Short mmCIF file of C-alpha atoms and ligand atoms in Angstrom, two decimals:
data_model
loop_
_atom_site.label_atom_id
_atom_site.label_comp_id
_atom_site.label_asym_id
_atom_site.label_seq_id
_atom_site.Cartn_x
_atom_site.Cartn_y
_atom_site.Cartn_z
CA MET A 1 0.03 -0.01 0.03
CA GLU A 2 1.31 3.51 -0.80
CA ALA A 3 1.92 5.72 2.19
CA THR A 4 -0.71 8.43 2.97
CA ASN A 5 -0.26 12.10 2.14
CA THR A 6 1.99 12.90 5.15
CA GLN A 7 3.33 9.54 6.26
CA VAL A 8 7.04 9.20 6.36
CA ARG A 9 7.83 5.94 5.39
CA THR A 10 10.12 3.83 7.62
CA GLY A 11 11.61 0.34 7.34
CA THR A 12 9.96 -0.74 4.12
CA ILE A 13 11.71 -0.74 0.44
CA PRO A 14 11.47 2.62 -0.89
CA PRO A 15 8.85 2.66 -3.56
CA VAL A 16 11.89 3.95 -6.22
CA VAL A 17 13.76 0.99 -5.40
CA ALA A 18 10.71 -1.55 -5.57
CA ALA A 19 9.90 -0.31 -9.14
CA ARG A 20 13.60 -0.56 -10.09
CA TYR A 21 13.67 -4.43 -8.89
CA ALA A 22 10.56 -4.67 -10.94
CA LEU A 23 11.94 -3.40 -14.12
CA TRP A 24 15.18 -5.12 -13.63
CA THR A 25 13.42 -8.63 -12.98
CA PHE A 26 11.25 -7.97 -16.08
CA VAL A 27 14.52 -7.24 -17.92
CA ILE A 28 16.60 -10.21 -16.70
CA VAL A 29 13.78 -12.82 -16.83
CA ASN A 30 13.08 -11.83 -20.73
CA LEU A 31 16.77 -11.75 -21.42
CA VAL A 32 17.21 -15.23 -20.16
CA ILE A 33 14.51 -16.60 -22.10
CA VAL A 34 15.85 -14.96 -25.24
CA GLU A 35 19.20 -16.27 -24.74
CA ALA A 36 17.57 -19.80 -24.32
CA LEU A 37 15.68 -19.31 -27.53
CA PHE A 38 18.78 -18.30 -29.04
CA PHE A 39 20.75 -21.24 -28.05
CA THR A 40 18.01 -23.61 -28.85
CA ALA A 41 17.01 -22.70 -32.31
CA GLY A 42 20.16 -23.84 -34.04
CA THR A 43 22.48 -21.65 -36.22
CA GLY A 44 21.69 -19.90 -39.24
CA LYS A 45 22.94 -20.39 -42.75
CA ASN A 46 26.61 -19.04 -41.91
CA GLY A 47 28.30 -17.74 -38.93
CA VAL A 48 27.44 -14.03 -39.61
CA LEU A 49 23.81 -14.72 -40.07
CA THR A 50 23.74 -16.57 -36.73
CA VAL A 51 25.29 -13.59 -34.96
CA ALA A 52 22.81 -11.31 -37.02
CA LYS A 53 19.89 -13.45 -35.56
CA PHE A 54 21.23 -12.63 -31.99
CA PHE A 55 21.12 -8.85 -32.55
CA GLY A 56 17.82 -9.13 -34.13
CA MET A 57 16.13 -10.84 -31.36
CA HIS A 58 17.63 -8.44 -28.92
CA ALA A 59 16.62 -5.60 -31.09
CA ALA A 60 13.07 -6.99 -30.51
CA LEU A 61 13.60 -7.05 -26.89
CA LEU A 62 14.86 -3.62 -26.49
CA LEU A 63 11.76 -2.49 -28.70
CA LEU A 64 9.37 -3.86 -26.37
CA CYS A 65 11.27 -2.49 -23.37
CA GLN A 66 10.76 0.93 -25.07
CA LEU A 67 7.24 0.56 -24.99
CA LEU A 68 7.00 -0.08 -21.14
CA LEU A 69 9.17 2.71 -20.43
CA VAL A 70 6.96 5.30 -22.35
CA ALA A 71 3.55 3.58 -21.29
CA ARG A 72 2.87 5.79 -18.61
CA LEU A 73 1.88 3.07 -16.39
CA PRO A 74 0.79 4.96 -13.23
CA TRP A 75 2.46 2.40 -11.00
CA LEU A 76 5.71 2.93 -12.30
CA ASP A 77 5.34 6.73 -13.23
CA ARG A 78 4.57 7.44 -9.38
CA ARG A 79 7.64 5.65 -8.21
CA ILE A 80 10.36 6.33 -10.78
CA GLY A 81 9.08 9.64 -12.49
CA MET A 82 8.39 10.29 -15.95
CA ASP A 83 11.48 12.52 -16.33
CA ARG A 84 13.66 9.53 -15.33
CA LEU A 85 11.86 7.03 -17.21
CA THR A 86 12.11 9.50 -20.31
CA VAL A 87 16.11 9.60 -19.64
CA TRP A 88 16.04 5.77 -19.54
CA HIS A 89 13.97 5.53 -22.72
CA ARG A 90 16.29 7.96 -24.48
CA TRP A 91 19.50 5.42 -23.85
CA VAL A 92 17.76 2.64 -24.56
CA GLY A 93 16.49 4.37 -27.75
CA PHE A 94 20.21 4.88 -28.87
CA THR A 95 21.20 1.30 -27.73
CA LEU A 96 18.30 0.06 -30.02
CA MET A 97 19.42 2.22 -32.76
CA TRP A 98 22.82 0.49 -32.86
CA THR A 99 21.48 -3.17 -32.15
CA LEU A 100 19.24 -2.75 -35.08
CA LEU A 101 22.24 -1.31 -37.40
CA THR A 102 24.56 -4.02 -36.42
CA HIS A 103 21.74 -6.49 -37.25
CA ALA A 104 20.99 -5.31 -40.61
CA PHE A 105 24.69 -4.93 -41.42
CA LEU A 106 25.53 -8.29 -40.48
CA VAL A 107 22.17 -9.66 -42.36
CA VAL A 108 23.51 -8.16 -45.54
CA LEU A 109 26.95 -9.20 -44.95
CA GLY A 110 25.80 -12.95 -44.29
CA TYR A 111 23.89 -13.16 -47.16
CA ALA A 112 26.74 -11.09 -49.22
CA THR A 113 29.11 -13.94 -48.27
CA LEU A 114 26.47 -16.70 -48.77
CA ASP A 115 25.73 -15.58 -52.17
CA ASP A 116 29.28 -14.52 -53.20
CA ALA A 117 27.85 -10.95 -54.05
CA SER A 118 28.67 -7.48 -53.21
CA MET A 119 27.34 -5.73 -50.12
CA THR A 120 25.21 -3.17 -52.49
CA LYS A 121 23.66 -5.80 -54.66
CA THR A 122 22.71 -8.22 -51.63
CA PHE A 123 21.17 -4.97 -49.77
CA PHE A 124 18.88 -4.46 -53.00
CA ALA A 125 18.05 -7.89 -53.67
CA LEU A 126 17.00 -8.03 -49.68
CA ALA A 127 15.03 -4.84 -50.09
CA GLY A 128 12.74 -6.60 -52.72
CA VAL A 129 11.72 -9.29 -50.06
CA PRO A 130 8.88 -7.63 -48.23
CA ALA A 131 9.79 -9.39 -44.87
CA SER A 132 13.38 -7.52 -45.02
CA LEU A 133 11.99 -4.42 -46.55
CA PHE A 134 9.91 -3.95 -43.69
CA GLY A 135 12.59 -4.30 -40.98
CA MET A 136 14.76 -1.88 -43.35
CA LEU A 137 12.26 0.57 -43.22
CA ALA A 138 11.66 0.11 -39.27
CA ALA A 139 15.45 0.57 -38.86
CA ALA A 140 15.62 3.69 -41.06
CA ILE A 141 12.61 5.31 -39.02
CA VAL A 142 14.52 4.43 -35.81
CA VAL A 143 17.61 6.00 -37.01
CA VAL A 144 15.87 9.19 -38.11
CA VAL A 145 14.30 9.46 -34.83
CA ALA A 146 17.52 8.93 -32.83
CA ALA A 147 19.13 11.81 -34.93
CA VAL A 148 16.75 14.50 -34.37
CA SER A 149 17.17 13.31 -30.66
CA ALA A 150 20.80 13.98 -30.51
CA ARG A 151 21.08 16.89 -28.24
CA GLN A 152 22.53 19.02 -30.64
CA VAL A 153 19.83 18.62 -33.24
CA ARG A 154 17.10 18.34 -30.45
CA ARG A 155 18.17 21.91 -29.16
CA ARG A 156 17.44 23.67 -32.67
CA LEU A 157 13.94 21.99 -33.13
CA ARG A 158 10.64 23.24 -32.23
CA TYR A 159 8.98 20.69 -29.41
CA GLU A 160 6.12 19.76 -31.75
CA THR A 161 8.17 19.37 -34.76
CA TRP A 162 10.52 16.65 -32.79
CA HIS A 163 7.55 15.20 -31.25
CA GLY A 164 5.95 14.79 -34.54
CA VAL A 165 9.00 12.91 -36.14
CA HIS A 166 9.16 10.84 -33.01
CA LEU A 167 5.42 9.87 -33.49
CA LEU A 168 6.87 7.82 -36.43
CA LEU A 169 8.13 5.18 -34.22
CA TYR A 170 4.44 3.90 -33.84
CA VAL A 171 5.13 3.03 -37.81
CA ALA A 172 8.26 1.76 -37.11
CA LEU A 173 6.73 -0.61 -34.38
CA GLY A 174 4.22 -1.82 -36.76
CA LEU A 175 6.73 -2.69 -39.40
CA ALA A 176 9.24 -4.18 -36.87
CA PHE A 177 6.16 -6.48 -35.56
CA VAL A 178 5.38 -7.44 -39.36
CA HIS A 179 9.00 -8.32 -40.28
CA GLN A 180 9.48 -10.15 -36.84
CA LEU A 181 6.54 -12.35 -37.63
CA GLN A 182 7.41 -13.15 -41.43
CA GLU A 183 11.03 -13.75 -40.83
CA PRO A 184 11.73 -17.42 -39.69
CA THR A 185 14.46 -17.06 -36.95
CA THR A 186 11.89 -15.66 -34.13
CA PHE A 187 8.21 -16.56 -34.11
CA LYS A 188 8.59 -19.52 -36.13
CA THR A 189 11.30 -21.65 -34.41
CA SER A 190 9.22 -23.54 -31.90
CA ALA A 191 5.70 -23.65 -30.15
CA PHE A 192 7.17 -22.01 -26.98
CA ALA A 193 9.07 -19.38 -29.06
CA THR A 194 5.65 -18.15 -31.00
CA THR A 195 3.74 -18.03 -27.49
CA TYR A 196 6.41 -16.23 -25.87
CA TRP A 197 6.93 -13.46 -28.65
CA TRP A 198 3.01 -13.22 -29.02
CA ALA A 199 2.77 -13.04 -25.31
CA LEU A 200 5.65 -10.21 -25.07
CA TRP A 201 4.11 -8.01 -27.94
CA LEU A 202 0.80 -8.13 -26.61
CA PHE A 203 1.99 -7.14 -22.85
CA ALA A 204 4.12 -4.28 -24.41
CA PHE A 205 1.65 -3.12 -26.78
CA GLY A 206 -1.27 -3.52 -24.46
CA ALA A 207 0.46 -1.60 -21.57
CA LEU A 208 1.34 1.31 -24.41
CA VAL A 209 -2.43 1.21 -25.42
CA THR A 210 -3.71 1.34 -22.00
CA GLY A 211 -1.38 3.87 -20.53
CA ARG A 212 -1.38 6.51 -23.69
CA ILE A 213 -4.96 5.93 -24.96
CA VAL A 214 -7.44 4.06 -22.97
CA MET A 215 -6.74 5.32 -19.46
CA PRO A 216 -6.54 9.39 -20.72
CA LEU A 217 -9.92 8.61 -22.69
CA TRP A 218 -11.54 7.14 -20.11
CA ARG A 219 -10.73 9.50 -17.41
CA ASN A 220 -11.69 12.43 -19.48
CA ALA A 221 -15.13 10.56 -20.32
CA TYR A 222 -15.48 10.05 -16.88
CA HIS A 223 -14.52 13.20 -15.00
CA ARG A 224 -15.45 15.80 -17.98
CA PHE A 225 -13.11 18.37 -17.12
CA GLU A 226 -14.09 21.91 -17.65
CA VAL A 227 -12.41 25.34 -16.97
CA ALA A 228 -13.74 27.13 -13.87
CA GLU A 229 -11.50 30.06 -13.30
CA VAL A 230 -8.65 31.79 -14.97
CA VAL A 231 -6.45 34.18 -12.81
CA ARG A 232 -3.90 36.46 -14.11
CA GLU A 233 -1.18 36.17 -11.20
CA SER A 234 1.17 38.73 -12.98
CA ASP A 235 1.99 40.12 -16.55
CA ASN A 236 3.21 36.92 -17.71
CA VAL A 237 1.85 34.33 -15.16
CA VAL A 238 -1.68 32.75 -15.20
CA SER A 239 -3.70 30.27 -13.13
CA VAL A 240 -6.36 28.13 -14.58
CA ARG A 241 -8.56 26.12 -12.28
CA VAL A 242 -10.35 23.02 -13.81
CA THR A 243 -13.29 21.27 -12.21
CA GLY A 244 -15.03 17.93 -13.16
CA ARG A 245 -16.97 15.26 -11.87
CA ASN A 246 -16.07 12.85 -9.18
CA LEU A 247 -12.63 14.62 -8.93
CA ASP A 248 -12.13 13.05 -5.79
CA LYS A 249 -11.64 9.48 -7.63
CA LEU A 250 -8.67 10.85 -9.69
CA PRO A 251 -5.61 9.52 -8.16
CA ALA A 252 -3.73 12.93 -8.00
CA ARG A 253 -1.26 13.99 -5.45
CA ALA A 254 0.42 17.19 -4.54
CA GLY A 255 3.65 17.62 -6.46
CA GLN A 256 2.54 15.77 -9.69
CA PHE A 257 1.95 17.20 -13.12
CA CYS A 258 -0.65 16.59 -15.82
CA ILE A 259 -0.76 17.18 -19.69
CA TRP A 260 -3.31 19.62 -20.68
CA ARG A 261 -5.12 20.27 -24.00
CA PHE A 262 -7.67 23.33 -24.27
CA PRO A 263 -9.55 22.06 -27.49
CA GLY A 264 -11.30 24.59 -29.23
CA HIS A 265 -8.63 26.97 -27.84
CA ASN A 266 -5.38 25.69 -28.81
CA HIS A 267 -4.85 23.09 -31.66
CA TRP A 268 -6.01 19.79 -30.68
CA TRP A 269 -2.02 18.43 -31.06
CA LEU A 270 -0.97 21.36 -28.60
CA ALA A 271 -0.24 19.66 -25.17
CA ASN A 272 1.53 20.89 -22.50
CA PRO A 273 2.87 19.67 -19.22
CA PHE A 274 2.17 21.70 -16.19
CA SER A 275 2.36 21.06 -12.41
CA LEU A 276 -0.39 20.93 -10.10
CA SER A 277 0.05 24.37 -8.19
CA ALA A 278 -2.37 23.45 -5.53
CA ALA A 279 -2.96 20.03 -3.83
CA PRO A 280 -5.69 18.30 -5.43
CA ASP A 281 -8.99 18.58 -2.86
CA GLY A 282 -11.22 16.43 -4.79
CA ARG A 283 -13.11 19.27 -6.32
CA SER A 284 -10.72 21.09 -8.71
CA LEU A 285 -7.18 20.95 -10.18
CA ARG A 286 -5.19 24.06 -10.50
CA LEU A 287 -2.16 24.97 -12.87
CA THR A 288 0.05 27.84 -12.84
CA ALA A 289 1.85 28.77 -15.80
CA LYS A 290 4.42 31.33 -17.00
CA ALA A 291 4.28 32.48 -20.45
CA VAL A 292 6.91 31.08 -22.57
CA GLY A 293 5.32 30.45 -26.19
CA ASN A 294 2.32 30.25 -27.81
CA ALA A 295 0.28 27.75 -25.72
CA SER A 296 1.46 28.92 -22.19
CA ALA A 297 1.06 32.70 -23.19
CA GLY A 298 -2.59 31.84 -24.56
CA LEU A 299 -3.75 30.45 -21.36
CA ARG A 300 -4.99 33.83 -19.90
CA ASN A 301 -7.35 33.81 -22.68
CA VAL A 302 -8.93 30.19 -22.37
CA PRO A 303 -12.73 31.00 -21.97
CA VAL A 304 -14.21 29.95 -18.39
CA GLY A 305 -16.70 26.96 -19.40
CA SER A 306 -14.58 25.28 -21.78
CA ARG A 307 -13.73 21.71 -21.94
CA ALA A 308 -10.17 20.78 -21.03
CA PHE A 309 -8.67 17.61 -21.66
CA VAL A 310 -6.41 16.41 -19.00
CA GLU A 311 -3.85 13.43 -19.23
CA GLY A 312 -2.13 12.24 -15.81
CA PRO A 313 -1.46 12.79 -13.06
CA TYR A 314 2.28 11.86 -13.67
CA GLY A 315 5.37 12.13 -11.58
CA ALA A 316 7.17 10.93 -8.73
CA PHE A 317 7.70 14.36 -6.94
CA THR A 318 5.42 13.63 -4.13
CA ALA A 319 5.28 12.88 -0.45
CA LEU A 320 5.50 9.03 -1.22
CA HIS A 321 8.91 9.16 -1.28
CA ARG A 322 9.54 10.66 2.05
CA THR A 323 12.13 9.13 4.28
CA ARG A 324 12.77 11.83 6.97
CA PRO A 325 10.34 13.98 9.26
CA GLY A 326 11.96 17.25 7.90
CA ALA A 327 11.92 18.56 4.58
CA LEU A 328 13.80 21.34 2.41
CA LEU A 329 11.79 22.46 -0.81
CA ILE A 330 13.73 24.19 -2.97
CA ALA A 331 12.14 26.40 -5.90
CA GLY A 332 13.31 28.30 -8.59
CA GLY A 333 11.16 30.91 -10.46
CA VAL A 334 8.05 29.16 -11.86
CA GLY A 335 9.20 25.85 -10.15
CA ILE A 336 7.53 26.86 -7.09
CA THR A 337 4.38 25.40 -8.71
CA PRO A 338 4.65 21.87 -7.25
CA VAL A 339 6.42 23.23 -4.26
CA ARG A 340 3.50 25.13 -3.22
CA ALA A 341 1.24 22.14 -3.76
CA LEU A 342 3.42 19.98 -1.65
CA LEU A 343 3.39 22.56 1.08
CA GLU A 344 -0.08 21.75 1.54
CA GLU A 345 0.65 18.01 1.91
CA GLU A 346 3.49 18.05 4.01
CA PRO A 347 3.45 17.24 8.00
CA ALA A 348 2.98 20.48 9.95
CA GLY A 349 6.63 22.15 10.92
CA ASP A 350 10.12 21.39 10.31
CA ILE A 351 9.97 22.69 6.82
CA VAL A 352 12.26 25.20 5.09
CA VAL A 353 11.69 26.62 1.87
CA LEU A 354 14.26 28.59 -0.43
CA TYR A 355 12.59 30.38 -3.19
CA ARG A 356 14.86 31.51 -5.73
CA VAL A 357 13.74 34.31 -7.84
CA ARG A 358 15.33 37.49 -9.66
CA SER A 359 13.21 40.08 -7.67
CA GLU A 360 10.60 39.98 -5.21
CA ASP A 361 8.03 40.75 -8.04
CA ASP A 362 8.77 37.72 -9.93
CA ALA A 363 7.92 35.63 -7.02
CA VAL A 364 4.89 34.03 -8.25
CA LEU A 365 2.11 32.75 -5.66
CA ILE A 366 4.16 34.23 -3.05
CA ASP A 367 1.48 35.20 -0.74
CA GLU A 368 -0.04 31.51 -0.89
CA VAL A 369 3.65 30.17 -0.10
CA ARG A 370 3.87 32.75 2.91
CA THR A 371 0.73 31.89 4.42
CA LEU A 372 1.11 28.05 3.79
CA VAL A 373 4.67 28.18 5.46
CA ALA A 374 3.50 30.07 8.67
CA ALA A 375 0.52 27.85 8.76
CA ARG A 376 2.76 24.80 8.94
CA GLY A 377 5.19 26.57 11.36
CA GLY A 378 7.95 26.25 8.84
CA ARG A 379 10.47 28.81 7.49
CA LEU A 380 10.57 30.50 4.26
CA HIS A 381 13.72 32.37 2.59
CA LEU A 382 12.98 34.66 -0.39
CA LEU A 383 16.51 34.58 -2.14
CA THR A 384 16.49 37.38 -4.58
CA GLY A 385 19.07 37.75 -7.31
CA ARG A 386 20.51 36.75 -10.76
CA THR A 387 22.62 33.91 -11.97
CA GLY A 388 26.42 34.82 -12.18
CA GLU A 389 26.26 36.79 -8.88
CA THR A 390 29.44 36.45 -6.81
CA SER A 391 27.90 34.29 -3.69
CA PRO A 392 25.35 32.14 -5.52
CA PRO A 393 22.83 30.70 -2.68
CA PHE A 394 23.08 27.12 -3.94
CA GLU A 395 26.69 26.52 -3.62
CA PRO A 396 27.50 24.06 -0.72
CA ASP A 397 28.71 26.37 1.93
CA ASN A 398 25.83 28.88 1.27
CA LEU A 399 23.06 26.06 1.16
CA LEU A 400 24.78 25.06 4.64
CA ALA A 401 24.61 28.34 5.89
CA LEU A 402 20.86 28.66 5.03
CA VAL A 403 19.99 25.12 6.38
CA PRO A 404 22.63 23.54 8.53
CA ASP A 405 20.83 20.51 9.33
CA LEU A 406 19.91 19.76 5.53
CA ALA A 407 21.58 16.20 5.57
CA GLU A 408 18.80 15.05 8.04
CA ARG A 409 15.88 16.32 5.72
CA ASP A 410 14.46 15.10 2.56
CA VAL A 411 15.23 17.84 -0.25
CA TYR A 412 12.67 18.29 -2.93
CA VAL A 413 14.30 20.49 -5.88
CA CYS A 414 12.28 22.19 -8.88
CA GLY A 415 13.44 25.21 -10.91
CA PRO A 416 15.25 25.82 -14.38
CA PRO A 417 17.33 23.18 -15.42
CA ALA A 418 20.80 24.89 -14.66
CA MET A 419 19.48 25.80 -11.29
CA THR A 420 18.21 22.17 -10.42
CA SER A 421 21.60 20.89 -11.82
CA THR A 422 23.53 23.24 -9.31
CA VAL A 423 21.45 22.28 -6.28
CA LEU A 424 21.79 18.74 -7.13
CA SER A 425 25.56 18.87 -7.48
CA SER A 426 26.00 20.79 -3.97
CA LEU A 427 23.81 17.90 -2.32
CA ARG A 428 25.93 15.39 -3.75
CA ARG A 429 29.14 17.50 -2.68
CA LEU A 430 27.40 17.77 0.81
CA LYS A 431 26.71 14.00 0.88
CA VAL A 432 22.85 14.18 1.24
CA PRO A 433 21.90 10.42 0.77
CA GLN A 434 20.38 10.07 -2.62
CA GLN A 435 17.13 8.54 -1.55
CA GLN A 436 16.46 12.05 0.35
CA VAL A 437 16.77 13.77 -2.64
CA HIS A 438 13.84 14.35 -5.15
CA ALA A 439 14.03 16.55 -8.14
CA GLU A 440 11.11 17.57 -10.79
CA ARG A 441 12.69 18.85 -14.21
CA PHE A 442 10.55 20.95 -16.02
CA GLY A 443 11.62 19.16 -19.57
CA LEU A 444 10.86 15.70 -20.57
CA ALA A 445 13.36 14.80 -23.12
C1 FAD B 501 6.89 17.73 -15.68
C2 FAD B 501 6.80 19.36 -16.25
C3 FAD B 501 6.01 20.29 -15.43
C4 FAD B 501 5.84 21.45 -15.80
N1 FAD B 501 5.33 22.48 -14.84
C5 FAD B 501 5.29 23.74 -15.27
C6 FAD B 501 4.30 24.51 -14.27
O1 FAD B 501 3.97 24.32 -13.36
N2 FAD B 501 4.36 25.84 -14.70
C7 FAD B 501 5.14 26.42 -16.04
O2 FAD B 501 4.92 27.65 -16.38
N3 FAD B 501 5.77 25.61 -16.70
C8 FAD B 501 5.57 24.12 -16.45
N4 FAD B 501 6.55 23.22 -17.26
C9 FAD B 501 7.03 23.95 -18.68
C10 FAD B 501 5.98 24.02 -19.64
O3 FAD B 501 5.77 22.71 -20.13
C11 FAD B 501 6.44 24.64 -20.92
O4 FAD B 501 7.14 26.01 -20.54
C12 FAD B 501 5.28 24.86 -21.83
O5 FAD B 501 4.98 23.54 -22.17
C13 FAD B 501 5.73 25.58 -23.09
O6 FAD B 501 5.09 25.68 -24.20
P1 FAD B 501 4.75 26.76 -25.11
O7 FAD B 501 4.21 26.15 -26.31
O8 FAD B 501 3.98 27.65 -24.43
O9 FAD B 501 6.29 27.21 -25.34
P2 FAD B 501 7.04 26.67 -26.64
O10 FAD B 501 7.91 27.76 -27.06
O11 FAD B 501 6.33 25.95 -27.62
O12 FAD B 501 7.91 25.65 -25.61
C14 FAD B 501 8.91 25.96 -25.11
C15 FAD B 501 9.83 24.82 -24.43
O13 FAD B 501 8.95 24.20 -23.40
C16 FAD B 501 8.98 22.65 -23.86
N5 FAD B 501 7.67 22.21 -24.06
C17 FAD B 501 6.54 22.72 -24.80
N6 FAD B 501 5.87 21.93 -24.91
C18 FAD B 501 6.03 20.72 -24.14
C19 FAD B 501 5.30 19.47 -23.95
N7 FAD B 501 4.29 19.04 -24.40
N8 FAD B 501 6.35 18.39 -23.11
C20 FAD B 501 7.29 18.92 -22.80
N9 FAD B 501 8.00 20.09 -23.01
C21 FAD B 501 7.56 21.01 -23.57
C22 FAD B 501 10.27 22.49 -24.88
O14 FAD B 501 11.22 22.50 -24.47
C23 FAD B 501 9.91 24.06 -25.56
O15 FAD B 501 11.38 23.87 -26.43
C24 FAD B 501 6.64 21.89 -16.91
C25 FAD B 501 7.28 21.38 -17.69
C26 FAD B 501 7.27 19.86 -17.43
C27 FAD B 501 8.09 18.98 -18.38
#
């Protein structure tokens, strides 16, 4: 059972560790089965094709692991967090690309050796065989997606462009499935192999469809989310409160975020993640957004009464991961939103909040934060200043001066990527145990 809102977990396996065990068990069990299938299926037409088969089978396994990592399964997401799952998805993705390319290269080399033909001639001959062609197309899509996901390219692309290209992976998935189904070295090697590969594909694909399509559609049909209030917090920050039916049944927690669409107001493909800026009370959900681009800036014009399509809640930045009675909450700029929500859920007292902003005028939701901290008997430090100043507040010594007992606390950090990285590095240098450190990055990929 999960810890309730204000419990501090003691003596049990930390949720994140339990989820990692579950994932590793899944990976290891499947690796053992795949190795067993490989070694019992006999060799290929030559040594190179045998090795090619080895890489092909592992590429299929990696592809199916990818589906699980992005399926947004609530149990995994709440324990590991979508940001960390996305980082793993990224690394598994690059591994998948190299495994696929090695497989493809060895298949061409294997047949070229067998037929005593050139690699180019063999490549085009194989492209004429539907099963191979499907595999080649799937591999080509994976390479294109990996190329646009490389940091240097990704930074130059609009989120929507990158995401649109990424969606081609679903086409690759279909092509890879047909490829694997048609070629003779996996599904067709034995009755057990057929059952195993069907079960694995159905499980991974079922998880993806459930997490990405069925659950969001069902939740939106059930809750019928609707904009109840739009409040301008400042020139460039707006809060939107959304109500719906039976919101007490929505398993949302303070610190989590949702992916929001406002159909009729924005294009249907525009979906943006925003944290809950108030703890869910069973009657409404609130987001608070800083205007960055068109979608966030346009929120101030969303009409009250319009429908909202809400995916989630997602994220592991919650009190589920509390290990200590004391907490230090660190927010930078609009990163205050999940921290503000967490303040409503935290146990009374022994709370310190560090809120970093350029100037006091930039401190979004500051009145609410002050009231909540005071009500909890906590301490708030509003740290004003700019990046690059001579004595940055999140350097280890300065952090320690502000909160001398920080190693005894759970530390929650949310802010711009650079600030979050500085804080995390200082916490490492101050030897704060990793299980006490919880970060939310406002970036998924
Ligand atoms: C988990 C999470 C929680 C967040 N919570 C808040 C919050 O509470 N308040 C707040 O003001 N901001 C929050 N953000 C940031 C917010 O999502 C972006 O500022 C917003 O989506 C920008 O969209 P835009 O179209 O207005 O701007 P654009 O100019 O289109 O986008 C600016 C940048 O925002 C990012 N972005 C845009 N769309 C998405 C998307 N669908 N998924 C991931 N990143 C995207 C991209 O890096 C993009 O380059 C959060 C982000 C994440 C990942």
